[in-house]
mmCIF file of C-alpha atoms in Angstrom:
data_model
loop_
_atom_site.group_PDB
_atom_site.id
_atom_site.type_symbol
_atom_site.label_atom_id
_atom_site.label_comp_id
_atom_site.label_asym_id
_atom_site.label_seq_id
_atom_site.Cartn_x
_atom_site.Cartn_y
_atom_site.Cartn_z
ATOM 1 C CA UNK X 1 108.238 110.744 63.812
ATOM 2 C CA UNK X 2 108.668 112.463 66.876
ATOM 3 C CA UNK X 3 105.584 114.088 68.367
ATOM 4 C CA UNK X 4 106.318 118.034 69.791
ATOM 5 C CA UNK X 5 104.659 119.014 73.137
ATOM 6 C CA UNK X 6 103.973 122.940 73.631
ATOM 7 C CA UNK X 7 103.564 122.969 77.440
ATOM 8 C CA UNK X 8 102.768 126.548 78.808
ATOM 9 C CA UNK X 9 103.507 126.779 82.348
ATOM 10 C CA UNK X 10 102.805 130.504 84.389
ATOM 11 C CA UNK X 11 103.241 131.021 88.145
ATOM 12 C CA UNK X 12 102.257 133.984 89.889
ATOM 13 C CA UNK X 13 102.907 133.031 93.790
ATOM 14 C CA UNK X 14 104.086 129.699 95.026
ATOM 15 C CA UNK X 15 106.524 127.651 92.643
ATOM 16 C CA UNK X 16 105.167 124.151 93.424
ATOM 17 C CA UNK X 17 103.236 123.763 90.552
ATOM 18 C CA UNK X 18 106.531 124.635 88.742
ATOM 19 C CA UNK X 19 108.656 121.677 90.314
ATOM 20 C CA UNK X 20 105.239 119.192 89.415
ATOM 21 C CA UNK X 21 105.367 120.656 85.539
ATOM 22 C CA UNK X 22 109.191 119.863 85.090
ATOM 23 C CA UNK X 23 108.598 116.534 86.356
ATOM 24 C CA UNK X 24 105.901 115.951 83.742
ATOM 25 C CA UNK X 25 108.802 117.526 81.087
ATOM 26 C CA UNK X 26 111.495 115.127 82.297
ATOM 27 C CA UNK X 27 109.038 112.418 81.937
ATOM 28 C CA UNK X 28 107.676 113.520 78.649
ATOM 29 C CA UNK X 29 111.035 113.314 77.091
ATOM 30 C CA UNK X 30 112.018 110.085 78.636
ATOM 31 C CA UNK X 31 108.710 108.699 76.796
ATOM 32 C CA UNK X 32 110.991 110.470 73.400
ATOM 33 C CA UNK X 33 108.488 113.705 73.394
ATOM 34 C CA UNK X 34 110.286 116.772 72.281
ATOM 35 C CA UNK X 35 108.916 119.230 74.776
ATOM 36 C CA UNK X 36 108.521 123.199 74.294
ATOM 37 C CA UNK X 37 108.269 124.523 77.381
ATOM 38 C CA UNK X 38 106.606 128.465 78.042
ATOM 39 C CA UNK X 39 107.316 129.811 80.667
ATOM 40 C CA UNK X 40 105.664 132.694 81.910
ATOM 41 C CA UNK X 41 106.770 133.193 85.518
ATOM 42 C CA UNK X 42 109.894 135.139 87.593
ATOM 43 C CA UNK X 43 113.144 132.988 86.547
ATOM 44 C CA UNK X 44 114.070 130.079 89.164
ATOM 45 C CA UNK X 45 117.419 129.614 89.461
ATOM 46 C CA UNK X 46 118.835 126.325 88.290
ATOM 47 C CA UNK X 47 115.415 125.515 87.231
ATOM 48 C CA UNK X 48 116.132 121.572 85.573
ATOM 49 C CA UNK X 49 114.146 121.178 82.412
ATOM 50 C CA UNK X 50 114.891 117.690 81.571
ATOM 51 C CA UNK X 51 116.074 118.781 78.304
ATOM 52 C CA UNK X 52 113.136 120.760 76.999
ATOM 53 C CA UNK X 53 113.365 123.714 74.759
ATOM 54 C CA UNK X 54 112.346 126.750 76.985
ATOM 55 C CA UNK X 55 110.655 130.160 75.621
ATOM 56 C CA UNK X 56 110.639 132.395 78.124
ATOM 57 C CA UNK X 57 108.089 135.402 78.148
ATOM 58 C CA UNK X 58 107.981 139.082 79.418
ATOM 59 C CA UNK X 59 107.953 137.695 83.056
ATOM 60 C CA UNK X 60 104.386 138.131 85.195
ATOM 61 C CA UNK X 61 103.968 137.764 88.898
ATOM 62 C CA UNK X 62 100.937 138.599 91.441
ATOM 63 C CA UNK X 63 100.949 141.680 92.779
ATOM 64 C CA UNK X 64 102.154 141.682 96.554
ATOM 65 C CA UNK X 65 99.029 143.541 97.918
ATOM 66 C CA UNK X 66 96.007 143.005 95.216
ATOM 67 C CA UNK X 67 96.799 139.282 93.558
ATOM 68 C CA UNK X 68 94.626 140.481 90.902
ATOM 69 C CA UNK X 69 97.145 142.643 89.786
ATOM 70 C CA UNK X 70 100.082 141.646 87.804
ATOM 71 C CA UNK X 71 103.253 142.971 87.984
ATOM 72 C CA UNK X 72 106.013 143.272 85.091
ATOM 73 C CA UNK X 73 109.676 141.907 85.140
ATOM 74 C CA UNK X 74 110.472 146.239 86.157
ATOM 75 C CA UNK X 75 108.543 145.658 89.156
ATOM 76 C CA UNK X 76 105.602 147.819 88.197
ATOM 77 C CA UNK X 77 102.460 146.914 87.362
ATOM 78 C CA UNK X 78 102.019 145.274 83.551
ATOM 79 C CA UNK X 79 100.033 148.096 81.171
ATOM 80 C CA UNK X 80 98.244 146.626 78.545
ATOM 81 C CA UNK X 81 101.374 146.809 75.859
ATOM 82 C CA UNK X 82 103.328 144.832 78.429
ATOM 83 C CA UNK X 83 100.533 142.156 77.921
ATOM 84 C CA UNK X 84 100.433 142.714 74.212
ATOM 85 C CA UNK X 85 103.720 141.759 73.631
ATOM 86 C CA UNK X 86 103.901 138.695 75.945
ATOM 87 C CA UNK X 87 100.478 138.107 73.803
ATOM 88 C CA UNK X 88 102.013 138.275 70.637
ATOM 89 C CA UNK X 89 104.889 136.652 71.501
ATOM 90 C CA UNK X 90 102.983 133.296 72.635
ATOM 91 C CA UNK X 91 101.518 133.319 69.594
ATOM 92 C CA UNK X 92 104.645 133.451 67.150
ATOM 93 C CA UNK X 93 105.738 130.442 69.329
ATOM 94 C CA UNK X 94 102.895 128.840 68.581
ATOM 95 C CA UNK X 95 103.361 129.059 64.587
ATOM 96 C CA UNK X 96 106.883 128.405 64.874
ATOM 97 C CA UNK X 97 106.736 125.170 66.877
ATOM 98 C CA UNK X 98 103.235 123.977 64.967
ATOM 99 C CA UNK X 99 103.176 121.188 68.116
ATOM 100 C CA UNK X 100 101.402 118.174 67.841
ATOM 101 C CA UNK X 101 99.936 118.797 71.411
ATOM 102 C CA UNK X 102 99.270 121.998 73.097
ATOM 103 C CA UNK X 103 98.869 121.695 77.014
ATOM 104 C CA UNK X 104 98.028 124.563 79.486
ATOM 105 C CA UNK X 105 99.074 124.035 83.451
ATOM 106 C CA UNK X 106 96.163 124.666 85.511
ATOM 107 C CA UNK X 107 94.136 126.724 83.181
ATOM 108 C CA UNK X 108 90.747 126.902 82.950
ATOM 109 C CA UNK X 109 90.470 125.582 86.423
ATOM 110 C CA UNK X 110 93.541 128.317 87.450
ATOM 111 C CA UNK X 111 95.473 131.170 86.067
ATOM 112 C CA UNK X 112 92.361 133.066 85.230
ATOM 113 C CA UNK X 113 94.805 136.433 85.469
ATOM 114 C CA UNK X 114 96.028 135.062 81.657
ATOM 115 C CA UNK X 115 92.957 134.640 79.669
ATOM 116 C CA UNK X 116 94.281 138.188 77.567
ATOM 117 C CA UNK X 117 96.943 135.236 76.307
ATOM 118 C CA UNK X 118 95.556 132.376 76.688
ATOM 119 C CA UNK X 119 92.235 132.453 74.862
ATOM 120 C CA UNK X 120 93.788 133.877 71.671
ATOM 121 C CA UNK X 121 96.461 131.222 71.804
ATOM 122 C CA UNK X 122 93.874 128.216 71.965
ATOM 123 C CA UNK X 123 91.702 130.644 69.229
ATOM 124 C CA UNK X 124 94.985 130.181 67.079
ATOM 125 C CA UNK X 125 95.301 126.159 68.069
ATOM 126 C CA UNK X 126 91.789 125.543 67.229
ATOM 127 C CA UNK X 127 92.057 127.740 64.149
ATOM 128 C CA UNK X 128 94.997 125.843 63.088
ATOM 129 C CA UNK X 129 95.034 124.243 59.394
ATOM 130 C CA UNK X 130 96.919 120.783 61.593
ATOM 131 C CA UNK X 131 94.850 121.558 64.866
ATOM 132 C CA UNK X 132 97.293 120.323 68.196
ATOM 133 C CA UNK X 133 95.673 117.890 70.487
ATOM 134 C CA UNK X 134 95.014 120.508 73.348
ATOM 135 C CA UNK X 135 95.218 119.428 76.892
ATOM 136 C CA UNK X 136 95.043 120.386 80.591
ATOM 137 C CA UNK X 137 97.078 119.618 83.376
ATOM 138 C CA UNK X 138 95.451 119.972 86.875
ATOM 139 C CA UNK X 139 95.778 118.481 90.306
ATOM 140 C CA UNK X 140 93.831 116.473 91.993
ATOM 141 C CA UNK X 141 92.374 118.620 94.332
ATOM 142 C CA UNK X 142 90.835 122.388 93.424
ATOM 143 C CA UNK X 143 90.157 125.255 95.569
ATOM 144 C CA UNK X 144 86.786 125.128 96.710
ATOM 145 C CA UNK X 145 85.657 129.145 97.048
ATOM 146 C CA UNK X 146 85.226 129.547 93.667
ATOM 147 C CA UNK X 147 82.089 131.419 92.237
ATOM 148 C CA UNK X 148 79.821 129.119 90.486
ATOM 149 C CA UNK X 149 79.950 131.752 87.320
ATOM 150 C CA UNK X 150 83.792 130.832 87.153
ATOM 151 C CA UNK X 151 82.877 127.295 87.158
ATOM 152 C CA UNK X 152 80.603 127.453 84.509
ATOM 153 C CA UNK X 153 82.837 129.467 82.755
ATOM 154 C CA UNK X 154 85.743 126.854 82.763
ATOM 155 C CA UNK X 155 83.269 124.134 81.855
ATOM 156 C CA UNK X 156 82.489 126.294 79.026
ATOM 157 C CA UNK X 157 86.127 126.896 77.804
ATOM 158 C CA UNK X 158 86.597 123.104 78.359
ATOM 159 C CA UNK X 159 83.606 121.763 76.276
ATOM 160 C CA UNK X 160 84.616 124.451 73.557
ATOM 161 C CA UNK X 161 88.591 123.901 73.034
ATOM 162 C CA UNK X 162 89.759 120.705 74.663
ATOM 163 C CA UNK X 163 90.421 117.204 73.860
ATOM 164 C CA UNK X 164 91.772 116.028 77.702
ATOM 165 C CA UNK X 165 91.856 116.780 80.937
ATOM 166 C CA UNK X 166 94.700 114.954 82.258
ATOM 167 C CA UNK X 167 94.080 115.025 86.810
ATOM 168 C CA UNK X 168 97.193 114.250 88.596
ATOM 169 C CA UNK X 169 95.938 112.252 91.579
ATOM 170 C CA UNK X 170 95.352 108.675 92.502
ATOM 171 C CA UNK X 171 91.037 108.724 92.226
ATOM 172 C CA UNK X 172 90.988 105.851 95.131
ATOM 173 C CA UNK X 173 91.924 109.148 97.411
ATOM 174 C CA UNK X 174 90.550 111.998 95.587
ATOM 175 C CA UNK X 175 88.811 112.644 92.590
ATOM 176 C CA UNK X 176 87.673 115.481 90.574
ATOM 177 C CA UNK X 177 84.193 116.061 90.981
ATOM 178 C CA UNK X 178 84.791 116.213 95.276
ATOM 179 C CA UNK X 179 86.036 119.646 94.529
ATOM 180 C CA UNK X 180 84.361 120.259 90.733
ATOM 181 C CA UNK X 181 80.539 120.604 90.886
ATOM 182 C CA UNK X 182 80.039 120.363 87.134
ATOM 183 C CA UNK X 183 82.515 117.746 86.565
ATOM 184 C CA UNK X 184 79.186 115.427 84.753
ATOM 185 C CA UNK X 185 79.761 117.849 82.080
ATOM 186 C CA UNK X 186 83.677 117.240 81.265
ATOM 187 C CA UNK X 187 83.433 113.487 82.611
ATOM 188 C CA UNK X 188 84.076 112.339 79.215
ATOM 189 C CA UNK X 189 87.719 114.250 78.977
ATOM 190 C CA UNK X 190 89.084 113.042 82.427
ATOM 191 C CA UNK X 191 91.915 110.795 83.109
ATOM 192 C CA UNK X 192 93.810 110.224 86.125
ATOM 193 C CA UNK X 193 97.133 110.119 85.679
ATOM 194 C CA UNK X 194 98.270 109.552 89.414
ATOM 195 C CA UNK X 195 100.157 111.787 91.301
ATOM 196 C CA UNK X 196 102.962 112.940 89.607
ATOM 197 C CA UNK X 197 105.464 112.323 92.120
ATOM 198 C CA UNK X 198 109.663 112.336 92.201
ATOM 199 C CA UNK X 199 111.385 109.692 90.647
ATOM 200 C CA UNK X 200 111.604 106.419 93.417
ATOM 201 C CA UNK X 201 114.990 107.268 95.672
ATOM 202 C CA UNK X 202 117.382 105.158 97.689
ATOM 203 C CA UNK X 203 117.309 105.345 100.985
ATOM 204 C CA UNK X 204 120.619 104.859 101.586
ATOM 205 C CA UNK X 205 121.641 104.878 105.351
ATOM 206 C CA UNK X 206 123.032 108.003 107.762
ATOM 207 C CA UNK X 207 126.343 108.255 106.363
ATOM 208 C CA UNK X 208 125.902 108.218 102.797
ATOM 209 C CA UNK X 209 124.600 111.497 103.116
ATOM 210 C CA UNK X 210 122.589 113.949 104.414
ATOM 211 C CA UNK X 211 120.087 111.942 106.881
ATOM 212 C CA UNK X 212 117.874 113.240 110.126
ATOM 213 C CA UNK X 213 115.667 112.512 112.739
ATOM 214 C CA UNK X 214 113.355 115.382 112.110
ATOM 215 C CA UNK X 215 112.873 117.789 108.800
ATOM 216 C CA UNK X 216 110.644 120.587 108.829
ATOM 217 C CA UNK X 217 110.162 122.272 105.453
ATOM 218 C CA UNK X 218 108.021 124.713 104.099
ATOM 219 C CA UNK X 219 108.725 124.692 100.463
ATOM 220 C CA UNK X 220 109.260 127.854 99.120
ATOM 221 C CA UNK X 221 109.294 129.661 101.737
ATOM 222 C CA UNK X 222 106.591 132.283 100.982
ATOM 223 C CA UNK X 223 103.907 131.602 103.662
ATOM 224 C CA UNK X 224 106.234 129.463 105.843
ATOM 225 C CA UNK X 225 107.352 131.313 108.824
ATOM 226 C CA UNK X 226 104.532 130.903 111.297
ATOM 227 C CA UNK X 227 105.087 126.954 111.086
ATOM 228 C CA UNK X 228 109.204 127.494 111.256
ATOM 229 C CA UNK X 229 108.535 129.345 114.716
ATOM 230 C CA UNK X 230 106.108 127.225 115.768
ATOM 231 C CA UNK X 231 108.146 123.973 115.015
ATOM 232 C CA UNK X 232 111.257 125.432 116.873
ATOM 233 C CA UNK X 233 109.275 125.905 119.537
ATOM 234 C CA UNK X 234 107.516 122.232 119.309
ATOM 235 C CA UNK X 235 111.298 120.820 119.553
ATOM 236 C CA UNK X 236 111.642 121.588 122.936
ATOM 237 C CA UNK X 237 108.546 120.415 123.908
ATOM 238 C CA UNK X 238 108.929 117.188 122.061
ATOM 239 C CA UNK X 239 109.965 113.715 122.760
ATOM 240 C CA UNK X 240 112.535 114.049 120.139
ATOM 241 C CA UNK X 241 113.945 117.464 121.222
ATOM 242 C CA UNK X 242 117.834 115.562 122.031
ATOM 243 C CA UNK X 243 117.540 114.305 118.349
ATOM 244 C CA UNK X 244 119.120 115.844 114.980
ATOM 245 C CA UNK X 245 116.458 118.608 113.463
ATOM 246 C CA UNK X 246 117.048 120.080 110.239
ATOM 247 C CA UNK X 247 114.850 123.145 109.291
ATOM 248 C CA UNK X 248 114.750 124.201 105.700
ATOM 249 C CA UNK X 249 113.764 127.557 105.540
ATOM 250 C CA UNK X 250 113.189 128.174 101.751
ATOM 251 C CA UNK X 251 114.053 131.412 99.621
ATOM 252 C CA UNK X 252 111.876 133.163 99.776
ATOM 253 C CA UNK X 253 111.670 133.597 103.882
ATOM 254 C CA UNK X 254 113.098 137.013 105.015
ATOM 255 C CA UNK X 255 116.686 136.451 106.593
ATOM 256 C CA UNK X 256 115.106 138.697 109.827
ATOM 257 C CA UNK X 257 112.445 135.737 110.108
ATOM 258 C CA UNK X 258 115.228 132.875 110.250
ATOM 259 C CA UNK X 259 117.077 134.862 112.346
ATOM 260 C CA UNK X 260 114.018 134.877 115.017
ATOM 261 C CA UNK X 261 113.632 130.873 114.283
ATOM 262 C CA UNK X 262 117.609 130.493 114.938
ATOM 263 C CA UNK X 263 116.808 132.206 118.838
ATOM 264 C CA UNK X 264 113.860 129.617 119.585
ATOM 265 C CA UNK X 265 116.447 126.794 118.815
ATOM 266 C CA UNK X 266 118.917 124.510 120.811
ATOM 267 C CA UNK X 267 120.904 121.473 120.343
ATOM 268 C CA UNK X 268 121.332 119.521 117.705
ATOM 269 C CA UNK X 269 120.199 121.484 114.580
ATOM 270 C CA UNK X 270 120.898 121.605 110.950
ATOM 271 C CA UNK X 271 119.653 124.879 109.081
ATOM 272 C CA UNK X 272 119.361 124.808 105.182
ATOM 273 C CA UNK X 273 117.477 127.541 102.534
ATOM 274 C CA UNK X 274 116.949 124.730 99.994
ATOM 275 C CA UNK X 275 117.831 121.169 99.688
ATOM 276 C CA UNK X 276 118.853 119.791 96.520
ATOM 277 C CA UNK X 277 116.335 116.810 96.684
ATOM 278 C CA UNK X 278 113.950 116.865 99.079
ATOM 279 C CA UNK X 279 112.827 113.300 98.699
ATOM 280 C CA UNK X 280 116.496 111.766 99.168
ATOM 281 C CA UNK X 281 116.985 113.459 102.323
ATOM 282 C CA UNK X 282 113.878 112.273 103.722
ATOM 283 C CA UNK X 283 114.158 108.727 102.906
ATOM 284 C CA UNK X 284 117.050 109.011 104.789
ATOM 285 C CA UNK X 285 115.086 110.546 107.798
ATOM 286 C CA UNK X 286 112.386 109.498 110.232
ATOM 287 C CA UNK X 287 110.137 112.076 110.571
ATOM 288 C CA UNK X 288 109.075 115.482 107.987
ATOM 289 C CA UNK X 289 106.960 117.902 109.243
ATOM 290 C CA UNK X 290 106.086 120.371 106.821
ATOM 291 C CA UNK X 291 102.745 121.923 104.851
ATOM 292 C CA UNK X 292 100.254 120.172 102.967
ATOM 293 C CA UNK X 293 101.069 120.871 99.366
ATOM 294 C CA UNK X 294 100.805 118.602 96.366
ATOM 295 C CA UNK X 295 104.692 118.340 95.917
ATOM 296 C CA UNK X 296 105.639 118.051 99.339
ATOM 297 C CA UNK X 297 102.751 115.006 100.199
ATOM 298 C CA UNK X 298 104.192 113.322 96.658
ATOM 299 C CA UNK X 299 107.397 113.913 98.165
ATOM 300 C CA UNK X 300 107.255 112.189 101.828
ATOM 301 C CA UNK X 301 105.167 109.059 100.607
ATOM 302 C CA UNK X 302 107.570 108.886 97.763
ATOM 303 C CA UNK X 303 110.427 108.952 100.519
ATOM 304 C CA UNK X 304 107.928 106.850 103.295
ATOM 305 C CA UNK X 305 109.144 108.652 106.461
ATOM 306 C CA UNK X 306 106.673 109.339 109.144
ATOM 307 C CA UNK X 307 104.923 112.257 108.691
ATOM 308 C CA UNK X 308 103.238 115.863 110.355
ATOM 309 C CA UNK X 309 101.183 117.839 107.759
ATOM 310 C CA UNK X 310 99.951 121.217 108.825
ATOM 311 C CA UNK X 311 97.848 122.774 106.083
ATOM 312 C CA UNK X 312 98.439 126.347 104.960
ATOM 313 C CA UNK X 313 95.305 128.480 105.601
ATOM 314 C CA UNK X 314 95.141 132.314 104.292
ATOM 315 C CA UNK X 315 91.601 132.664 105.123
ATOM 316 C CA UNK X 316 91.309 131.335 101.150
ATOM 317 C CA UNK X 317 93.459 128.512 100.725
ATOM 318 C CA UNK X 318 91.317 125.301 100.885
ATOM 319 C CA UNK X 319 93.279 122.916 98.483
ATOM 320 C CA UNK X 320 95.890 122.063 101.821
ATOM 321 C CA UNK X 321 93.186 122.134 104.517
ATOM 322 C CA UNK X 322 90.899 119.427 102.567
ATOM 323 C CA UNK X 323 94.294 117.088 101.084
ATOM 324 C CA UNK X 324 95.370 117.178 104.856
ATOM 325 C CA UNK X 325 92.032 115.950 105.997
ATOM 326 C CA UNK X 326 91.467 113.399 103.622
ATOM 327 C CA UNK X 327 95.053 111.697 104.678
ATOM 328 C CA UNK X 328 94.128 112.146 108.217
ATOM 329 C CA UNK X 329 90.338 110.787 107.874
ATOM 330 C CA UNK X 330 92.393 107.564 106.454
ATOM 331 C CA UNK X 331 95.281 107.496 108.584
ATOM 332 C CA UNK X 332 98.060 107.988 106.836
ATOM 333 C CA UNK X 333 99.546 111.038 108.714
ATOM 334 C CA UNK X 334 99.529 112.798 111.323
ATOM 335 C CA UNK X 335 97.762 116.392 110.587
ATOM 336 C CA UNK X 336 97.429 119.580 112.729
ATOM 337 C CA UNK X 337 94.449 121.908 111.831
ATOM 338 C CA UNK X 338 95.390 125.438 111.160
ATOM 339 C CA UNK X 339 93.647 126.955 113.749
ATOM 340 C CA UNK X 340 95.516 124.605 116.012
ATOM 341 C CA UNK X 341 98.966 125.020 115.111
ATOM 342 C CA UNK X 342 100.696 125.794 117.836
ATOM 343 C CA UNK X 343 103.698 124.921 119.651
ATOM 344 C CA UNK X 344 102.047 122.484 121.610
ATOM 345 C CA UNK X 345 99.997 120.699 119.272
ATOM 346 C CA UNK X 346 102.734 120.167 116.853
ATOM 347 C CA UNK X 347 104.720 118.411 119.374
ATOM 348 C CA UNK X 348 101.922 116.306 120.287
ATOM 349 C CA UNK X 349 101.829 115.471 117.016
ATOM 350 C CA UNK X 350 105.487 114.706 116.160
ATOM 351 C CA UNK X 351 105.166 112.485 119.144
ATOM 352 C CA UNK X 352 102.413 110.504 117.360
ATOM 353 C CA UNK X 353 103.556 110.245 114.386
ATOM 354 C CA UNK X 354 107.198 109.341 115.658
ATOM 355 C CA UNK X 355 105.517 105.977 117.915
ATOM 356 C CA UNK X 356 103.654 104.768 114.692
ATOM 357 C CA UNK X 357 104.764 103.642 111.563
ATOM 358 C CA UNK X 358 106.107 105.082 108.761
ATOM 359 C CA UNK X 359 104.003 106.364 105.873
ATOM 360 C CA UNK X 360 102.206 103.474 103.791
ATOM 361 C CA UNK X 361 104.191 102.263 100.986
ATOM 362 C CA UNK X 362 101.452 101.830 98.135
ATOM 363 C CA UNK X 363 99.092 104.719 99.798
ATOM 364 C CA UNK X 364 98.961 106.014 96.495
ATOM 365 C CA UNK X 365 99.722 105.433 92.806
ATOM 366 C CA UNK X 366 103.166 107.961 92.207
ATOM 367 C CA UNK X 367 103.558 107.126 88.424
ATOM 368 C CA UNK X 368 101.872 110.558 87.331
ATOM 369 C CA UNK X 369 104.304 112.045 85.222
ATOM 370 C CA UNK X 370 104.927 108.340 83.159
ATOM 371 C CA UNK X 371 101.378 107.669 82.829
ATOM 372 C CA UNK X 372 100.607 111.789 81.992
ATOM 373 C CA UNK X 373 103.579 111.142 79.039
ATOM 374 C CA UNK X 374 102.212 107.942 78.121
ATOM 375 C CA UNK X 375 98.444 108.431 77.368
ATOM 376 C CA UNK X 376 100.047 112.070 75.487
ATOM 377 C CA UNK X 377 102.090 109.801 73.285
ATOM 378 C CA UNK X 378 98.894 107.218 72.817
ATOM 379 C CA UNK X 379 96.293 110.364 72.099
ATOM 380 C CA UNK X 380 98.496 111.588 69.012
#
C-alpha cells in the first residue's frame, strides 16, 4: 500500500529552502511516496513539484521592515482571522489526507513566526486515532544567534512530538551539534541524510548549450546586489576579464540595480534573471562565483567547477559565513569574507581559484533527497 507524505513547507524571505524541499518531493515520489505538499509561502512561478499534490494556504511573507511581522496575500499585515483561517485550513488538510507521515521544513529549529499553525496541527497528529510518523527536515548548518530559551524551547517541542529529525548534510563536514548546543538531548532522533543536492548532470561541452568561463549568481536575488557590483567590477581587474562572464541577476533584484551592474561591465558578457538549471550550466563552465547558500554549494560541487563563495552577512546571518569557512578551512574553495568583499579581493580570488583545480568530486555525500525518501519509506 502506498504510504502518503504531508510535507508542509512555508517561506517568508529567501526561496532556497523551497528549491531543497521540491527536491526532497521529486525524490519522495521516485521512492513511490504519494506526497501532499503545503505550501504556505508567496506563489513561485513554474514552481516543479515532481508530481505532488499541492494545498496551497492564505499566502504569508515577512514583513519588509519588522521580519517579525507577517504580511497577508493583500499586502497588509495578517490580523488574527487571516491566521485563523490559514489555521483551520491546515487542519482540514490534515483529516482529509490522514498521512502516514507528517513532516515540517525547518520547524522547530525555524519558522518560529508559525507556531499559531503549527502546534495545533502536530496537537491534531499526535491526537490522531492512526498517529503519522512526524518528522523534521533541517539543514545541516543552523544560525548560531539564537537565544538559548528558543533552544530549549525547540528541544522541548522535539522530545514532545517527534519521531525524526532527518539533517541534510554530509556529518564528515558538518554536523548538528557544531551549531545545536543541546543536540545530547535529540541525539537519539538524528539522521543524516546528506546533502540533498540536484540530480548528477552532464557536462556536455560549449556547444551543446549554454557554457561559460565565469558565472556569478546570487540566487534569488533578494540580498544580491552588493556582490553583482562588486563582481562587475572584479572582471576588469581579473585575469579572466577577456573571457565569457555570465551574471544572473535573480528576480527579485530591482531592474534600477541591474541597470547600474550593466554600466560597470565590458566585453564579453551574458546577462540572465534566472537560469533554468543552474547546475547544467555550470558543469559546463569553469568558474561560479556566487553566495554561500545551501542550494547553491550543493549546486557547484554537484556541477565540480572551480569555485568563489562570498557569504551573505546582514549583521545576523551566520549559517553562510560559518558553511563558507568550513569549505575554506578544508580547501575546497576559494572564499571571500564579508567584510572583505570588494572589488579587489574578489578578483584575487577568481584568480586563485581559476589556477587550481576544480572542486573535489566526492567532497561530499549529494544523495540527500534519496536517502531522506528512503529511511521515510523504511520508518513506516
Amino acid at each position: 500500500m502506498t504510504k502518503k507524505v504531508l510535507f508542509y513547507v512555508q517561506h517568508l524571505m529567501g526561496v532556497g529552502h523551497v528549491f531543497r524541499a521540491m527536491r526532497l518531493v521529486k525524490a519522495m515520489a521516485r521512492a513511490g511516496l504519494s506526497v501532499e505538499l503545503v505550501y504556505g509561502g508567496e506563489p513561485i512561478p513554474n514552481l516543479d513539484v515532481g508530481g505532488a499534490r499541492v494545498h496551497y494556504l492564505p499566502s504569508l511573507r515577512a514583513g519588509t521592515k519588522v521580519f517579525r511581522e507577517m504580511v497577508g496575500a493583500n499586502g497588509q499585515i495578517a490580523d488574527q482571522a487571516y491566521r485563523d483561517r490559514r489555521r483551520d485550513q491546515l487542519l482540514n488538510i490534515f483529516r482529509s489526507t490522514a498521512p502516514d507521515i507528517l513532516m515540517t521544513e525547518a520547524f522547530p529549529f525555524g519558522r518560529r513566526q508559525m507556531f499559531f499553525e503549527l502546534l495545533p496541527l502536530l496537537d491534531a497528529a499526535v491526537g490522531s486515532p492512526s498517529r503519522p510518523l512526524i518528522a523534521c527536515s533541517v539543514r545541516d548548518i543552523l544560525q548560531e544567534n539564537r537565544k538559548p530559551s528558543r533552544d530549549r524551547e525547540t528541544v522541548d517541542l522535539l522530545k514532545t512530538y517527534y519521531d525524526a529529525i532527518f539533517v541534510h548534510g554530509d556529518p564528515h563536514f558538518a554536523r548538528l551539534e557544531d551549531t545545536f548546543p543541546y543536540h545530547d538531548e535529540i541525539g537519539d532522533l538524528v539522521r543524516y541524510t546528506g546533502i540533498v543536492a540536484p540530480e548528477a548532470v552532464s557536462t556536455g561541452t560549449r556547444d551543446s548549450g549554454d557554457g561559460f568561463d565565469v558565472v556569478v549568481s546570487v540566487g534569488g536575488g533578494l540580498m544580491g546586489r552588493e556582490l553583482l557590483f562588486a563582481a562587475a567590477e572584479a572582471k576588469g581587474l581579473s585575469s579572466l576579464d577577456d573571457k565569457h562572464w555570465c551574471f544572473v541577476t535573480g528576480i527579485n533584484t530591482a531592474a534600477e540595480d541591474v541597470a547600474h551592474m550593466q554600466t560597470l561591465l565590458s566585453g564579453k558578457v551574458t546577462v540572465r534573471t534566472f537560469l533554468t538549471s543552474l547546475p547544467e550550466v555550470l558543469a559546463r563552465s569553469d568558474l561560479s562565483v556566487s553566495r554561500a547558500g545551501y542550494n547553491t554549494v550543493a549546486d557547484v560541487f554537484t556541477a565540480g567547477c572551480r569555485a568563489v563563495f562570498v557569504p551573505l552577512s546582514d549583521g545576523e546571518e551566520t549559517e553562510q559565513i560559518r558553511r563558507a569557512e568550513m569549505l575554506a578551512e578544508r580547501g575546497l574553495a576559494e572564499t571571500v569574507p564579508p567584510e572583505k568583499a570588494d572589488a579587489a579581493s574578489i578578483a584575487a580570488a577568481i584568480d586563485r581559484a581559476a589556477a587550481g583545480a576544480p572542486t573535489a568530486a566526492g567532497a561530499f555525500r549529494l544523495d540527500g533527497a534519496e536517502t531522506t525518501a528512503r529511511m521515510l519509506s523504511e520508518l513506516v
